[in-house]
PDB file of C-alpha atoms in Angstrom:
ATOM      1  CA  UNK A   9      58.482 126.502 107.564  1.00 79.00           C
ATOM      2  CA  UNK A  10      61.558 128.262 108.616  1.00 83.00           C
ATOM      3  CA  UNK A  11      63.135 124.672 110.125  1.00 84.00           C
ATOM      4  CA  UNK A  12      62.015 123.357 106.832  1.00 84.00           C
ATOM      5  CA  UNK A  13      63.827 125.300 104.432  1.00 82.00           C
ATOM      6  CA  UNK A  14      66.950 125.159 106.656  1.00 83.00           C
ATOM      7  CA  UNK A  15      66.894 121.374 106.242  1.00 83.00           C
ATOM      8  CA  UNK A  16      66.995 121.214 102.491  1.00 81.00           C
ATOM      9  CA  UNK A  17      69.530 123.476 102.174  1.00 81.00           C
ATOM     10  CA  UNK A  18      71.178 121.398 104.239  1.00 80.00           C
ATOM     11  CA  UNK A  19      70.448 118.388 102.469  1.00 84.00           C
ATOM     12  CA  UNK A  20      71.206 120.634  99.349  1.00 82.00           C
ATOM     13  CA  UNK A  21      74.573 121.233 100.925  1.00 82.00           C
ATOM     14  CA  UNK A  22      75.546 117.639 101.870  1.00 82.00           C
ATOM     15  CA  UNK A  23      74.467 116.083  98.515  1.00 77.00           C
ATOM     16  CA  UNK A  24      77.031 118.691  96.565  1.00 83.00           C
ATOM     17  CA  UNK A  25      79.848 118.166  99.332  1.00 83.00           C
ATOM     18  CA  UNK A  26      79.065 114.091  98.664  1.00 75.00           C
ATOM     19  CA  UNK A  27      79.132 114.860  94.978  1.00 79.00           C
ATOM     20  CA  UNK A  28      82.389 116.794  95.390  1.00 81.00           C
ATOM     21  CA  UNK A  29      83.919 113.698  97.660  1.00 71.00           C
ATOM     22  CA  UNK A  30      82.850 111.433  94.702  1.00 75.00           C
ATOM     23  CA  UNK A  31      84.640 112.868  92.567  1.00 75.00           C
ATOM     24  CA  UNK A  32      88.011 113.489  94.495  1.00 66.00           C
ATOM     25  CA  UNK A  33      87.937 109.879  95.256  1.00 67.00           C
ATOM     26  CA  UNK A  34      87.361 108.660  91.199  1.00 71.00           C
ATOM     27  CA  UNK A  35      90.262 111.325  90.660  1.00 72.00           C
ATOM     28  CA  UNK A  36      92.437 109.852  93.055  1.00 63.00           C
ATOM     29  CA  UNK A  37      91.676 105.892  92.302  1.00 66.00           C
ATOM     30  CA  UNK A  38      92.262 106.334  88.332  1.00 74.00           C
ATOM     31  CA  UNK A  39      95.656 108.195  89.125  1.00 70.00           C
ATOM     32  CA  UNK A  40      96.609 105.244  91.127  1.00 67.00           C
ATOM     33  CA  UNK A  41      95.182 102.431  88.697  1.00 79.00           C
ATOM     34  CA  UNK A  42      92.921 101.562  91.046  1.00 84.00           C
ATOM     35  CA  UNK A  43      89.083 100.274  90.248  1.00 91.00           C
ATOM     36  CA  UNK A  44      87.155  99.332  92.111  1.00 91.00           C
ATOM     37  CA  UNK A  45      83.504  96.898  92.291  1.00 91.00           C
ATOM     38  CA  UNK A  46      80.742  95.954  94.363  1.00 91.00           C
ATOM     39  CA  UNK A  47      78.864  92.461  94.318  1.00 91.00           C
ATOM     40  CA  UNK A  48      75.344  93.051  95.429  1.00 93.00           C
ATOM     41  CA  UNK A  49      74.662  89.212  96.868  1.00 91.00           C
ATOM     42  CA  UNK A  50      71.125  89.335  97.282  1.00 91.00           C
ATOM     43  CA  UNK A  51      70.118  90.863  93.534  1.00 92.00           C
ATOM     44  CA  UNK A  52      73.338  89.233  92.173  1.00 88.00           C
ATOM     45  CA  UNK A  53      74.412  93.218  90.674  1.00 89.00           C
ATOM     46  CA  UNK A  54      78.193  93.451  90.116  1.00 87.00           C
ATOM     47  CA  UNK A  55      78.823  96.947  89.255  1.00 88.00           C
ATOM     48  CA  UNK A  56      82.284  97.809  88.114  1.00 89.00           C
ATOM     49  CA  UNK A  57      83.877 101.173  87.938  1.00 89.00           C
ATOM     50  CA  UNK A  58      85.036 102.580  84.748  1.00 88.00           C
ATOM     51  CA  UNK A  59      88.666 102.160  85.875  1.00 89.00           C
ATOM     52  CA  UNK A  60      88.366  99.180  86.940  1.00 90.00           C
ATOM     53  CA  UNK A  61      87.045  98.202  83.538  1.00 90.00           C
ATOM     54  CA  UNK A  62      89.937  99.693  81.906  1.00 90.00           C
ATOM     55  CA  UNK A  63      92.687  97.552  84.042  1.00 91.00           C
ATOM     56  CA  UNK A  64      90.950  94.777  82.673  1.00 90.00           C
ATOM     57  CA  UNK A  65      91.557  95.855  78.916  1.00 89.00           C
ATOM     58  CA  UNK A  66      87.836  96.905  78.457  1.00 87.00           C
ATOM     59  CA  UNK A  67      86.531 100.058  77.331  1.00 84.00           C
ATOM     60  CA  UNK A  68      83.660 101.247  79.923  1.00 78.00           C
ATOM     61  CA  UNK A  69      80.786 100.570  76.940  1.00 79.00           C
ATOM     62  CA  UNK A  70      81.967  97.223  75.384  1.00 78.00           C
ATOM     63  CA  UNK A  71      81.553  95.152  78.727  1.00 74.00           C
ATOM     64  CA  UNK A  72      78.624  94.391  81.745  1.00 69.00           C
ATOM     65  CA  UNK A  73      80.291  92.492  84.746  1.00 62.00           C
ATOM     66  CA  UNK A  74      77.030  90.156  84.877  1.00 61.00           C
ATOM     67  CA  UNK A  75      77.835  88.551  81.730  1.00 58.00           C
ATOM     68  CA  UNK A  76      80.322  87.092  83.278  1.00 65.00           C
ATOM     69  CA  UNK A  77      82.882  87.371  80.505  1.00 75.00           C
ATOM     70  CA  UNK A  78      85.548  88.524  82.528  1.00 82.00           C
ATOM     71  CA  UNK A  79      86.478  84.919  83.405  1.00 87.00           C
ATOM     72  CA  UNK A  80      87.651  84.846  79.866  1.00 87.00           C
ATOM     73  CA  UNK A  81      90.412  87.773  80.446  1.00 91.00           C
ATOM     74  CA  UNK A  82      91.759  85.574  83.471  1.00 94.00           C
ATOM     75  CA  UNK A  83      94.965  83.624  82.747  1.00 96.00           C
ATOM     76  CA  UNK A  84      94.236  80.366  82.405  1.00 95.00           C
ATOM     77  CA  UNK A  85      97.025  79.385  85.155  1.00 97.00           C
ATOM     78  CA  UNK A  86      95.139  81.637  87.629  1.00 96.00           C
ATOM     79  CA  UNK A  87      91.701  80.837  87.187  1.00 94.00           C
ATOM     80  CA  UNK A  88      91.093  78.215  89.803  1.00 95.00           C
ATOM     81  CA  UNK A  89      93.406  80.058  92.190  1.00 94.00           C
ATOM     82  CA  UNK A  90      90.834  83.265  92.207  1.00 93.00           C
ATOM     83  CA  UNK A  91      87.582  80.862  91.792  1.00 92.00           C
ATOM     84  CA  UNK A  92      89.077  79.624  95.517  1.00 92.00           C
ATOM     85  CA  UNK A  93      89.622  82.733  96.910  1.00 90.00           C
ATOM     86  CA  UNK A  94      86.126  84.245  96.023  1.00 87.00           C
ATOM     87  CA  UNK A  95      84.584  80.982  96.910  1.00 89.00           C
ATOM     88  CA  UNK A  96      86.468  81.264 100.495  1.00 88.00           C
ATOM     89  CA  UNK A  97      85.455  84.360 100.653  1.00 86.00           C
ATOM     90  CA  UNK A  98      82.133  83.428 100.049  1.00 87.00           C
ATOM     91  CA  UNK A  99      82.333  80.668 102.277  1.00 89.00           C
ATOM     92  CA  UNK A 100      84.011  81.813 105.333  1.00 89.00           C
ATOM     93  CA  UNK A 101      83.196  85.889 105.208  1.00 89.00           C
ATOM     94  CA  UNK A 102      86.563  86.689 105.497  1.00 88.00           C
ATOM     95  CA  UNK A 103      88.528  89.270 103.433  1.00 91.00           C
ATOM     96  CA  UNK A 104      90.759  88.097 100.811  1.00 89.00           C
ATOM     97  CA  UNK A 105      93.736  89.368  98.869  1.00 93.00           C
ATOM     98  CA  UNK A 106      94.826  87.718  95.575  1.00 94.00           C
ATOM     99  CA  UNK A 107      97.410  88.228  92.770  1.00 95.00           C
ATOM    100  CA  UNK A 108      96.290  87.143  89.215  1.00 96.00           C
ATOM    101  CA  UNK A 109      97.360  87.863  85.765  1.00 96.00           C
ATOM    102  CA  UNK A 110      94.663  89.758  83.240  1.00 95.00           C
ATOM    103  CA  UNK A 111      95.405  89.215  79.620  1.00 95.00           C
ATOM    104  CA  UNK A 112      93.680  92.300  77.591  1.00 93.00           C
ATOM    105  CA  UNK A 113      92.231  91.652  73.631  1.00 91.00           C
ATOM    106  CA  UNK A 114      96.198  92.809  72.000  1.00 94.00           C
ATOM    107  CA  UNK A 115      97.837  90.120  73.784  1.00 94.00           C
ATOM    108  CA  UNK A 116      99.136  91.905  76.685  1.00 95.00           C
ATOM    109  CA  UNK A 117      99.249  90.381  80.226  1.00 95.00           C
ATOM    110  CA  UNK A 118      98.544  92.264  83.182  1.00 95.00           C
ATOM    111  CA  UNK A 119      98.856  91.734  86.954  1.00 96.00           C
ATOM    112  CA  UNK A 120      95.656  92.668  88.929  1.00 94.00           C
ATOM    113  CA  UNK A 121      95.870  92.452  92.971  1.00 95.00           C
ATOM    114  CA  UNK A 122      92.306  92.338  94.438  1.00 94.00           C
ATOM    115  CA  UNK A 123      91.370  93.244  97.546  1.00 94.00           C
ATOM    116  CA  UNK A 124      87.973  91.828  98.382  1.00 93.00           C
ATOM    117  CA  UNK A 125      85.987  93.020 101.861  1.00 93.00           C
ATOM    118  CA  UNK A 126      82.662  91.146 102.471  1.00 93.00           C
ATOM    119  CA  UNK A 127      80.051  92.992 104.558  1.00 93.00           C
ATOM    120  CA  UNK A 128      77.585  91.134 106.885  1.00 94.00           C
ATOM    121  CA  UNK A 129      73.763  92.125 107.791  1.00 94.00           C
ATOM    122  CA  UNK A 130      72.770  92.402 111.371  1.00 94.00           C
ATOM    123  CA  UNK A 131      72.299  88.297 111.287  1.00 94.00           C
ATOM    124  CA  UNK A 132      75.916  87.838 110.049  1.00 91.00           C
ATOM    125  CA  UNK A 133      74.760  86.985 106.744  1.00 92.00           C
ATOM    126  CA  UNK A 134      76.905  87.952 103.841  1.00 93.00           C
ATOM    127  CA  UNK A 135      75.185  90.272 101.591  1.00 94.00           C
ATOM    128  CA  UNK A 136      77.918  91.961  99.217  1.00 93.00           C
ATOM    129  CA  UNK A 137      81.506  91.732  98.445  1.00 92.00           C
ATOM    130  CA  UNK A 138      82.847  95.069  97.891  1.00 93.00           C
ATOM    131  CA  UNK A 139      86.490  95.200  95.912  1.00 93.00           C
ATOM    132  CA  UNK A 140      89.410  97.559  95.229  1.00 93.00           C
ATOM    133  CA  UNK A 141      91.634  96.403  92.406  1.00 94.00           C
ATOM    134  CA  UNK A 142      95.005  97.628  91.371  1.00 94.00           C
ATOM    135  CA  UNK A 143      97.407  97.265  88.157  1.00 94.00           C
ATOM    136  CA  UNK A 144     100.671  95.897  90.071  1.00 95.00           C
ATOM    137  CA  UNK A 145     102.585  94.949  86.428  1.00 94.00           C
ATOM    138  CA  UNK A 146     104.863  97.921  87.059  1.00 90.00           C
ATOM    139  CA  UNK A 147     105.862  96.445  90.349  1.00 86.00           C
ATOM    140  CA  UNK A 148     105.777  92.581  89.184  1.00 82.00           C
ATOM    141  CA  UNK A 149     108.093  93.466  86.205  1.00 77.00           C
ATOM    142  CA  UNK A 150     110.103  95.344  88.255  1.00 71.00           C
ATOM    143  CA  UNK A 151     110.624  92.410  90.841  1.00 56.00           C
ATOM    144  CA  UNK A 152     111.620  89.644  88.191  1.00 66.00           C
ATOM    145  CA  UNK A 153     114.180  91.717  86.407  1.00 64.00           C
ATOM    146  CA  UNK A 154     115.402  92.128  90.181  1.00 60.00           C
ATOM    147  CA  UNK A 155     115.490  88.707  90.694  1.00 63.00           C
ATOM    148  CA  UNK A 156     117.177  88.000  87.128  1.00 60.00           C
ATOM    149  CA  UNK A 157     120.264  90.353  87.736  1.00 59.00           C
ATOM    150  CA  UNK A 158     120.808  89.044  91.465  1.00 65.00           C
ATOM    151  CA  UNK A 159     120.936  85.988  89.415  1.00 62.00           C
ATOM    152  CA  UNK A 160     123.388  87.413  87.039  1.00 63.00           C
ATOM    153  CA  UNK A 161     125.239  88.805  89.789  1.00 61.00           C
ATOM    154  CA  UNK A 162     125.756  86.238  92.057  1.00 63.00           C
ATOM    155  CA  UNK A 163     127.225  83.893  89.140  1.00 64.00           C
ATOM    156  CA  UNK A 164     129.325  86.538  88.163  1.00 61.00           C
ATOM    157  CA  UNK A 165     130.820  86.679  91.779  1.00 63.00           C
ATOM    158  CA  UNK A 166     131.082  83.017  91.734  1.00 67.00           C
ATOM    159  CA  UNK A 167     132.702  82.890  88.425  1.00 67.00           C
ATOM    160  CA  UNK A 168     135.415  85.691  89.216  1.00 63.00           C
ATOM    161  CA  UNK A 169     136.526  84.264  92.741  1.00 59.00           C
ATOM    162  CA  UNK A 170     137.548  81.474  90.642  1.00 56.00           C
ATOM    163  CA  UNK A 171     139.232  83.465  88.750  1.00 54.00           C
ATOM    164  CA  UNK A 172     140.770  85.198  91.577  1.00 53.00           C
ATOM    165  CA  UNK A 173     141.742  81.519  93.532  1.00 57.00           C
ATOM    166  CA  UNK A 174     143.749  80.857  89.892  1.00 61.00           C
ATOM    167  CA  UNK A 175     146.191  83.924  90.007  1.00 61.00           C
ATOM    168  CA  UNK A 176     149.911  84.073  91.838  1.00 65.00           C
ATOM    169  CA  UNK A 177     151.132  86.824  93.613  1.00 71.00           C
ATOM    170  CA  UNK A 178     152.378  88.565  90.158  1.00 73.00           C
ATOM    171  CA  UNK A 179     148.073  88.392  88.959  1.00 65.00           C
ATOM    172  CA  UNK A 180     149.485  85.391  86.686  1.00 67.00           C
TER     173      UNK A 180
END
């Protein structure tokens, strides 16, 4: 009896330190904008975490990931891009990594990177997909306006060294 009650505490024990793990994790993944999902191949579940829900512009009540509605909040000029990489995915039980634009209800367009790992049974089946998705507008926005003032830049250089090729030795 003695052994007994020693393993339930311990179970007791490892279920509250899971618990605790949990929720570190959660903490962690919504201060990074990071959701995540899991695509149960076999029942056909797709379970989506709150975050990730809210990266996609939904609140965690208004919206089931096996409705399938999500395609909708896809940009239309990404759609067939991400169809291919889940289908490779699918298809060849590889990982796959993909940058797509979300547009949420107000108008707003967001850029999602997904990160999708497949995991195989002991027959090398695939049996789920299991995803980590992160909000990289921040870091998109902040890469074109980059790009815009080396643009800037460089014809601002090109326009004064004409300039510069114009003047005498008196800067006339």
């Amino acid at each position: 009896e003695g052994r007994i009650a020693a393993a339930h505490e311990y179970m007791r024990l490892a279920h509250q330190q899971t618990i605790r793990t949990e929720e570190h994790l959660s903490i962690a993944l919504e201060s990074a904008q990071m959701g995540t999902f899991d695509w149960d191949l076999k029942t056909g579940d797709l379970n989506w975490s709150d975050t990730l829900k809210k990266l996609w512009g939904y609140l965690p009540e208004e919206f089931s990931a096996g409705s399938g509605s999500f395609w909708e909040r896809v940009h239309s000029d990404d759609r067939s891009a991400l169809k291919a990489a889940i289908r490779a995915s699918l298809n060849q039980k590889r990982v796959y990594q993909i940058e797509f634009r979300v547009i949420w209800p107000d108008g707003s367009i967001r850029w999602i990177e997904n990160i999708v790992i497949p995991t195989l049974d002991e027959n090398k089946r695939l049996i789920r997909l299991d995803g980590l998705t992160k909000d990289i507008t921040t870091q998109r926005n902040s890469a074109q306006k980059l790009q815009e003032s080396e643009v800037r830049f460089r014809s601002l250089i090109e326009n004064s060294a004409d300039m510069l090729t114009m003047m005498d030795e008196q800067g006339k």
